[in-house]
Every structure is written in structure tokens, then in C-alpha cells.
Coordinates of C-alpha atoms in Angstrom, one line a residue:
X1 CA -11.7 -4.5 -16.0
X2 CA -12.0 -7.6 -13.5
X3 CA -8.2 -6.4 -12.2
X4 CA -9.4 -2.6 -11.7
X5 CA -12.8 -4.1 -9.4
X6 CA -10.7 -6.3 -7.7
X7 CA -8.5 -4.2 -6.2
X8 CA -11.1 -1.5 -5.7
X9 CA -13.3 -4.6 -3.7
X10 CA -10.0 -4.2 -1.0
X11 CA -11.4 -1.1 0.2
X12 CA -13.7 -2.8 2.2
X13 CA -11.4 -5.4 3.7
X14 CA -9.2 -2.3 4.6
X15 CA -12.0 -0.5 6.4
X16 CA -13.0 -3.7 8.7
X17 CA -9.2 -3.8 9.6
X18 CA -8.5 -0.6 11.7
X19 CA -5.5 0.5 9.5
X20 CA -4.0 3.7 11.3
X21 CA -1.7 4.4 7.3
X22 CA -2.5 2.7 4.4
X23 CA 0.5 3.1 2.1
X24 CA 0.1 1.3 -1.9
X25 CA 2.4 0.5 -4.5
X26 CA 2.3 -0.7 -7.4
X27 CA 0.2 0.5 -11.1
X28 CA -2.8 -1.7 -9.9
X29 CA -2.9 -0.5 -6.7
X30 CA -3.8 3.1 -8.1
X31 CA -7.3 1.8 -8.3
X32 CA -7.7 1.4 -4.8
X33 CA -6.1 4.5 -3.7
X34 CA -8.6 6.5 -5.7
X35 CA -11.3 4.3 -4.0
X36 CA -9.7 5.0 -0.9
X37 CA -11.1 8.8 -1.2
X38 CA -7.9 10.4 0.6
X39 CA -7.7 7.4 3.5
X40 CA -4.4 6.2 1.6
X41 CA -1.7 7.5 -0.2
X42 CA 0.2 6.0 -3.2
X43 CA 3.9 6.0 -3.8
X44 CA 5.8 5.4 -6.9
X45 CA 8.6 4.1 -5.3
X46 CA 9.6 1.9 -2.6
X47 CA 12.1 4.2 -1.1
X48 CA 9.2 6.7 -0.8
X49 CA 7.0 4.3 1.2
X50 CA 10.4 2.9 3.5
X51 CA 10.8 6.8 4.5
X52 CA 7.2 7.3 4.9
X53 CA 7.4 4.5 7.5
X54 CA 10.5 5.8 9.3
X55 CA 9.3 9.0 10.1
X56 CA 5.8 6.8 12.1
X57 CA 6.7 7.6 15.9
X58 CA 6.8 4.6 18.6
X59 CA 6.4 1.1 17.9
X60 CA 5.2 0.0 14.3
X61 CA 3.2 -3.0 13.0
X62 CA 3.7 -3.2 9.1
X63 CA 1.7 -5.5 7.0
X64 CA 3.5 -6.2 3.6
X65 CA 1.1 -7.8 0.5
X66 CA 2.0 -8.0 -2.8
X67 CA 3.0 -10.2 -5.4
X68 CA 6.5 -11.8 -4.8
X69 CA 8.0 -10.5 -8.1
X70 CA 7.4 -6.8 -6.7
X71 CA 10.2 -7.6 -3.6
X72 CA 8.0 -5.4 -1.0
X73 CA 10.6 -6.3 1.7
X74 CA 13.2 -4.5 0.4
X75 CA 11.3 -1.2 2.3
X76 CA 12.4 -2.7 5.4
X77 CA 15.8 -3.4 4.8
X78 CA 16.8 -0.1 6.6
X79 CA 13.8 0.2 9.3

């Protein structure tokens, strides 16, 4: 329960921020996506989100958080 409302409470944080894409990963992160009411999409895998972020026209600003053991850089090993 506490894990579910604390990633739900992001949606705030997210809408002060100005995000133009919100991409999540991760089981947890669910909860926020369905919080999110259609302003984020979740992906299952990390090869999903890295192509998701390649086909973003121009210049692009990526904001990786996560938990170290869930290796988030590896979406921008080839971007």
C-alpha cells in the first residue's frame, strides 16, 4: 500500500515540471501511469522506451530515475 501511494504522489511533481513525454518502467511505476490518466505511457522493456526516445525529433533532454539495480542507462547506450 504505502509503495502504490507513493508513486501515485509523483503525479504531482511531474505536472509542476513541464514534461513534454513521460515514459515509466518498471512494476511500480504502473501505479503512476494509471494516475497519469493517458499523460504517460508505460513500457515493459527498456528497448521499448530507448526506441520511443529515438524516434523524438531535434534536440532531446532525458531525465533518467530509478533505482540503480534497474540499470536505466542502458536506454541510452545507442541514442
Amino acid at each position: 500500500e504505502k509503495r502504490i501511494n507513493l508513486h501515485k504522489s509523483l503525479k504531482k511533481k511531474k505536472e509542476k515540471a513541464g514534461f513534454d513525454h513521460i515514459f515509466l518502467y518498471g512494476e511500480n511505476m504502473r501505479y503512476l501511469c494509471d494516475a497519469m490518466e493517458g499523460s504517460a505511457e508505460h513500457f515493459s522493456s527498456k528497448r521499448e522506451i530507448a526506441e520511443k526516445i529515438a524516434a523524438i525529433d531535434g534536440k532531446k533532454a532525458v531525465l533518467l530515475k530509478g533505482s540503480r539495480g534497474m540499470k536505466l542507462e542502458e536506454i541510452l547506450k545507442n541514442n
